[in-house]
Amino acid sequence: MGGKAKKRPSTDIPDCKYGLSCYQKNPQHRKKFRHPDPVTEQKNDLSFENENSDNQNEVQVTETHEETSSEEESADSVEEILKSMPEDFFEFWNFCKTVNEVKPEDAFSELGLQLVGIYDLLSKQLPKKKKVALHCHYRYYYDPPELQTVIKSNDKNLYHIGYFRDEPDKHPSVLVSNSAAVGPKLTLKGDNIFAAMNAELTERLKKLKQTALRSKFLKIQENLRKCAKNKKYSIEISTAKTKARNKKVVSKTFN
């Protein structure tokens, strides 16, 4: 028998313009705008055509149920991953939108840098026909499990920057960099992604010869520093937070 799609309940709360793609976890945002449930939305879109055989109908319903369960598990894993990311991760994405509104992940591509890893969830760059282990996405050869890559360089040394977690169930403590083609060494890049990118811009702009491009990114760096200041993020690599963390180190790894 054919099933009918359910209607959404009426509400005075406006829909969030990002719909299922919204990554905001702020409770005030959730109260202000209505967000569709991934599983409910899929169920609401289901419709079954009349078939001559009851057995055929039974198979169709069973298959759809399995797909919904898979979608639910996927949605939960994505939500958990995004919840595990610190606030500066999202604030930096918003800043990149001011540089490149259409493709924020390419905001610094002219300098050979691209946002990757978990940012692929926000830019919708994950492969559609392949399951991805999100916690391992963009993991390089020497990366320990604690390292989660979010920026990569297009150089031959496989240079990349990522968040480093001291505890798996806590937000990352710092950001570090590594060149996978060179060795296992991890280099501190600050306690937030604004500091990490500021350091990268400083180093790359020193070597940049194109005057117009250099002027462009000097302005972007200035805006990045202003944004970090407004959001109360330090752009220094060594901060009170990183110094306090260093005091807790009891043994260094091979890195």
CSV table of C-alpha atoms in Angstrom, one decimal:
chain,number,residue,atom,x,y,z
A,1,MET,CA,0.0,0.0,0.0
A,2,GLY,CA,1.2,3.5,-0.7
A,3,GLY,CA,2.4,5.6,2.2
A,4,LYS,CA,1.7,9.3,2.4
A,5,ALA,CA,4.3,11.9,3.3
A,6,LYS,CA,3.7,13.6,6.6
A,7,LYS,CA,3.3,17.4,6.8
A,8,ARG,CA,5.6,19.5,8.9
A,9,PRO,CA,4.0,21.0,12.0
A,10,SER,CA,3.3,24.7,11.6
A,11,THR,CA,5.5,27.0,13.6
A,12,ASP,CA,6.1,30.7,14.0
A,13,ILE,CA,9.8,30.2,14.2
A,14,PRO,CA,11.6,30.8,10.9
A,15,ASP,CA,13.6,28.1,9.2
A,16,CYS,CA,17.4,28.4,9.4
A,17,LYS,CA,18.6,29.2,5.8
A,18,TYR,CA,21.3,26.6,6.1
A,19,GLY,CA,18.9,23.8,6.9
A,20,LEU,CA,20.6,20.4,7.4
A,21,SER,CA,24.0,22.1,6.6
A,22,CYS,CA,23.9,24.4,9.6
A,23,TYR,CA,26.8,23.7,12.0
A,24,GLN,CA,25.8,26.2,14.7
A,25,LYS,CA,25.5,24.6,18.2
A,26,ASN,CA,24.7,27.9,20.0
A,27,PRO,CA,21.4,27.3,22.0
A,28,GLN,CA,20.2,30.8,21.2
A,29,HIS,CA,20.6,30.2,17.5
A,30,ARG,CA,18.7,26.9,17.8
A,31,LYS,CA,15.9,28.7,19.6
A,32,LYS,CA,15.7,31.5,17.1
A,33,PHE,CA,15.6,29.3,14.0
A,34,ARG,CA,14.0,26.0,13.3
A,35,HIS,CA,16.3,23.2,12.1
A,36,PRO,CA,15.0,20.0,10.4
A,37,ASP,CA,15.9,16.6,11.8
A,38,PRO,CA,18.0,14.6,9.3
A,39,VAL,CA,16.1,11.3,10.0
A,40,THR,CA,12.6,13.0,10.1
A,41,GLU,CA,13.3,14.8,6.9
A,42,GLN,CA,14.2,11.6,5.1
A,43,LYS,CA,11.1,9.8,6.5
A,44,ASN,CA,8.9,12.7,5.4
A,45,ASP,CA,10.1,12.4,1.8
A,46,LEU,CA,9.4,8.7,1.6
A,47,SER,CA,6.6,7.5,-0.7
A,48,PHE,CA,5.9,4.0,-1.9
A,49,GLU,CA,4.1,3.2,-5.2
A,50,ASN,CA,1.4,0.6,-5.3
A,51,GLU,CA,2.7,-2.8,-6.3
A,52,ASN,CA,0.9,-5.9,-7.4
A,53,SER,CA,2.6,-8.1,-4.7
A,54,ASP,CA,2.5,-7.6,-0.9
A,55,ASN,CA,5.9,-9.2,-0.8
A,56,GLN,CA,7.4,-6.5,-3.0
A,57,ASN,CA,5.9,-3.8,-0.7
A,58,GLU,CA,7.5,-5.6,2.3
A,59,VAL,CA,10.9,-5.6,0.7
A,60,GLN,CA,10.7,-2.0,-0.3
A,61,VAL,CA,9.8,-0.9,3.3
A,62,THR,CA,12.6,-3.0,4.8
A,63,GLU,CA,15.2,-1.6,2.4
A,64,THR,CA,14.1,2.0,3.2
A,65,HIS,CA,14.2,1.3,6.9
A,66,GLU,CA,17.8,0.1,6.6
A,67,GLU,CA,18.8,3.2,4.6
A,68,THR,CA,17.2,5.5,7.2
A,69,SER,CA,19.1,3.7,10.0
A,70,SER,CA,22.3,4.2,8.1
A,71,GLU,CA,21.5,7.9,7.5
A,72,GLU,CA,20.8,8.3,11.2
A,73,GLU,CA,24.1,6.8,12.2
A,74,SER,CA,25.9,9.0,9.8
A,75,ALA,CA,24.1,12.1,11.0
A,76,ASP,CA,25.0,11.3,14.6
A,77,SER,CA,28.6,10.8,13.8
A,78,VAL,CA,28.9,14.1,12.0
A,79,GLU,CA,27.1,15.9,14.8
A,80,GLU,CA,29.4,14.4,17.4
A,81,ILE,CA,32.5,15.3,15.3
A,82,LEU,CA,31.4,18.9,15.0
A,83,LYS,CA,30.5,19.1,18.7
A,84,SER,CA,34.1,18.0,19.5
A,85,MET,CA,35.6,20.9,17.6
A,86,PRO,CA,36.4,24.2,19.5
A,87,GLU,CA,34.7,27.5,18.9
A,88,ASP,CA,37.7,29.0,17.1
A,89,PHE,CA,37.3,26.3,14.5
A,90,PHE,CA,33.9,27.7,13.5
A,91,GLU,CA,34.9,31.3,14.0
A,92,PHE,CA,37.8,30.9,11.6
A,93,TRP,CA,35.5,29.3,9.0
A,94,ASN,CA,33.3,32.4,9.3
A,95,PHE,CA,36.3,34.6,8.8
A,96,CYS,CA,37.3,32.7,5.7
A,97,LYS,CA,33.9,33.4,4.3
A,98,THR,CA,34.8,37.1,4.4
A,99,VAL,CA,37.8,36.4,2.2
A,100,ASN,CA,36.1,33.9,-0.2
A,101,GLU,CA,32.3,33.7,0.3
A,102,VAL,CA,31.8,31.0,-2.3
A,103,LYS,CA,34.6,28.7,-1.3
A,104,PRO,CA,35.9,29.6,2.2
A,105,GLU,CA,38.1,26.5,2.1
A,106,ASP,CA,40.1,28.2,-0.6
A,107,ALA,CA,40.5,31.6,1.1
A,108,PHE,CA,44.3,31.1,1.3
A,109,SER,CA,44.8,28.9,-1.8
A,110,GLU,CA,46.8,31.6,-3.5
A,111,LEU,CA,49.4,31.1,-0.8
A,112,GLY,CA,49.3,27.3,-1.2
A,113,LEU,CA,47.1,26.6,1.8
A,114,GLN,CA,43.7,25.0,1.9
A,115,LEU,CA,41.2,24.1,4.7
A,116,VAL,CA,40.7,20.3,4.8
A,117,GLY,CA,39.9,17.6,7.2
A,118,ILE,CA,36.8,18.3,9.3
A,119,TYR,CA,36.4,21.5,7.3
A,120,ASP,CA,35.3,19.2,4.4
A,121,LEU,CA,32.1,18.8,6.3
A,122,LEU,CA,31.4,22.5,6.1
A,123,SER,CA,32.5,22.8,2.5
A,124,LYS,CA,30.7,19.6,1.6
A,125,GLN,CA,33.8,18.2,0.0
A,126,LEU,CA,33.5,14.7,1.4
A,127,PRO,CA,33.2,11.9,-1.2
A,128,LYS,CA,29.6,10.9,-1.7
A,129,LYS,CA,30.2,7.3,-2.8
A,130,LYS,CA,32.7,6.4,-0.2
A,131,LYS,CA,32.5,6.1,3.6
A,132,VAL,CA,35.0,8.3,5.4
A,133,ALA,CA,36.3,7.7,8.9
A,134,LEU,CA,36.0,11.3,10.0
A,135,HIS,CA,38.4,11.1,12.9
A,136,CYS,CA,41.1,9.9,10.5
A,137,HIS,CA,40.2,12.1,7.6
A,138,TYR,CA,43.4,13.7,6.2
A,139,ARG,CA,45.7,11.9,8.6
A,140,TYR,CA,49.3,11.8,7.3
A,141,TYR,CA,52.0,9.1,7.8
A,142,TYR,CA,53.6,10.4,11.0
A,143,ASP,CA,50.4,11.9,12.5
A,144,PRO,CA,49.6,10.4,16.0
A,145,PRO,CA,45.9,9.7,16.8
A,146,GLU,CA,45.8,13.0,18.8
A,147,LEU,CA,46.4,15.1,15.6
A,148,GLN,CA,43.5,16.2,13.5
A,149,THR,CA,44.5,18.0,10.3
A,150,VAL,CA,42.6,21.1,9.3
A,151,ILE,CA,45.0,22.9,6.9
A,152,LYS,CA,47.2,21.5,4.3
A,153,SER,CA,49.9,23.0,2.0
A,154,ASN,CA,50.4,22.1,-1.6
A,155,ASP,CA,54.2,21.8,-1.2
A,156,LYS,CA,56.2,18.6,-1.8
A,157,ASN,CA,57.0,18.2,1.9
A,158,LEU,CA,53.3,17.4,2.7
A,159,TYR,CA,53.2,20.2,5.2
A,160,HIS,CA,50.0,20.4,7.3
A,161,ILE,CA,48.5,21.9,10.4
A,162,GLY,CA,46.1,20.3,12.8
A,163,TYR,CA,44.5,20.4,16.2
A,164,PHE,CA,46.2,18.3,18.9
A,165,ARG,CA,44.1,16.7,21.6
A,166,ASP,CA,45.6,15.8,25.0
A,167,GLU,CA,42.4,14.0,25.9
A,168,PRO,CA,40.1,12.3,23.4
A,169,ASP,CA,36.9,13.6,25.1
A,170,LYS,CA,38.1,17.2,25.4
A,171,HIS,CA,38.6,20.0,23.0
A,172,PRO,CA,42.0,20.3,21.4
A,173,SER,CA,44.7,22.0,23.5
A,174,VAL,CA,46.9,23.4,20.8
A,175,LEU,CA,47.6,23.3,17.1
A,176,VAL,CA,50.8,21.8,15.6
A,177,SER,CA,52.4,21.4,12.2
A,178,ASN,CA,54.2,18.6,10.5
A,179,SER,CA,55.9,17.9,7.2
A,180,ALA,CA,55.1,14.2,6.5
A,181,ALA,CA,57.8,13.9,3.8
A,182,VAL,CA,60.5,15.2,6.1
A,183,GLY,CA,59.9,13.4,9.4
A,184,PRO,CA,57.8,13.0,12.6
A,185,LYS,CA,58.6,16.4,14.2
A,186,LEU,CA,55.6,18.3,15.5
A,187,THR,CA,55.9,22.1,15.9
A,188,LEU,CA,53.7,24.2,18.1
A,189,LYS,CA,51.5,26.7,16.2
A,190,GLY,CA,49.5,28.3,19.1
A,191,ASP,CA,46.4,27.5,21.1
A,192,ASN,CA,43.9,28.5,18.4
A,193,ILE,CA,43.7,28.4,14.6
A,194,PHE,CA,43.9,32.2,14.2
A,195,ALA,CA,47.3,32.1,15.8
A,196,ALA,CA,48.3,29.2,13.5
A,197,MET,CA,47.2,31.0,10.4
A,198,ASN,CA,48.7,34.3,11.5
A,199,ALA,CA,52.1,32.6,11.9
A,200,GLU,CA,51.8,31.0,8.4
A,201,LEU,CA,50.9,34.2,6.8
A,202,THR,CA,53.9,35.9,8.4
A,203,GLU,CA,56.3,33.3,7.1
A,204,ARG,CA,54.8,33.0,3.6
A,205,LEU,CA,54.5,36.8,3.0
A,206,LYS,CA,58.2,37.2,3.8
A,207,LYS,CA,59.0,35.0,0.8
A,208,LEU,CA,56.2,36.3,-1.5
A,209,LYS,CA,57.6,38.3,-4.4
A,210,GLN,CA,54.4,39.3,-6.2
A,211,THR,CA,53.7,42.8,-4.9
A,212,ALA,CA,49.9,42.8,-5.6
A,213,LEU,CA,49.4,39.5,-4.0
A,214,ARG,CA,51.5,40.4,-1.0
A,215,SER,CA,49.5,43.6,-0.5
A,216,LYS,CA,46.3,41.6,-0.7
A,217,PHE,CA,47.3,39.1,2.0
A,218,LEU,CA,48.8,41.8,4.2
A,219,LYS,CA,45.4,43.3,4.4
A,220,ILE,CA,43.8,39.9,5.0
A,221,GLN,CA,46.3,39.3,7.8
A,222,GLU,CA,45.4,42.6,9.3
A,223,ASN,CA,41.7,41.7,9.2
A,224,LEU,CA,42.5,38.3,10.7
A,225,ARG,CA,44.3,39.9,13.6
A,226,LYS,CA,41.4,42.3,14.2
A,227,CYS,CA,38.9,39.4,14.1
A,228,ALA,CA,41.0,37.4,16.6
A,229,LYS,CA,41.2,40.3,18.9
A,230,ASN,CA,37.5,40.9,18.8
A,231,LYS,CA,36.9,37.2,19.5
A,232,LYS,CA,39.5,37.3,22.3
A,233,TYR,CA,41.9,34.8,20.7
A,234,SER,CA,45.6,35.4,21.1
A,235,ILE,CA,47.7,35.4,17.9
A,236,GLU,CA,50.8,34.5,19.8
A,237,ILE,CA,52.3,31.0,19.5
A,238,SER,CA,53.4,30.9,23.1
A,239,THR,CA,50.6,31.8,25.5
A,240,ALA,CA,49.8,31.3,29.2
A,241,LYS,CA,47.7,28.3,28.1
A,242,THR,CA,50.6,26.7,26.2
A,243,LYS,CA,53.1,27.4,29.0
A,244,ALA,CA,50.7,25.8,31.6
A,245,ARG,CA,50.4,22.8,29.3
A,246,ASN,CA,54.2,22.5,29.0
A,247,LYS,CA,54.5,22.2,32.8
A,248,LYS,CA,52.3,19.1,32.7
A,249,VAL,CA,54.5,17.2,30.3
A,250,VAL,CA,56.1,14.2,32.0
A,251,SER,CA,57.6,12.5,29.0
A,252,LYS,CA,58.2,13.4,25.3
A,253,THR,CA,57.3,11.1,22.5
A,254,PHE,CA,59.5,10.4,19.5
A,255,ASN,CA,58.1,13.7,18.1
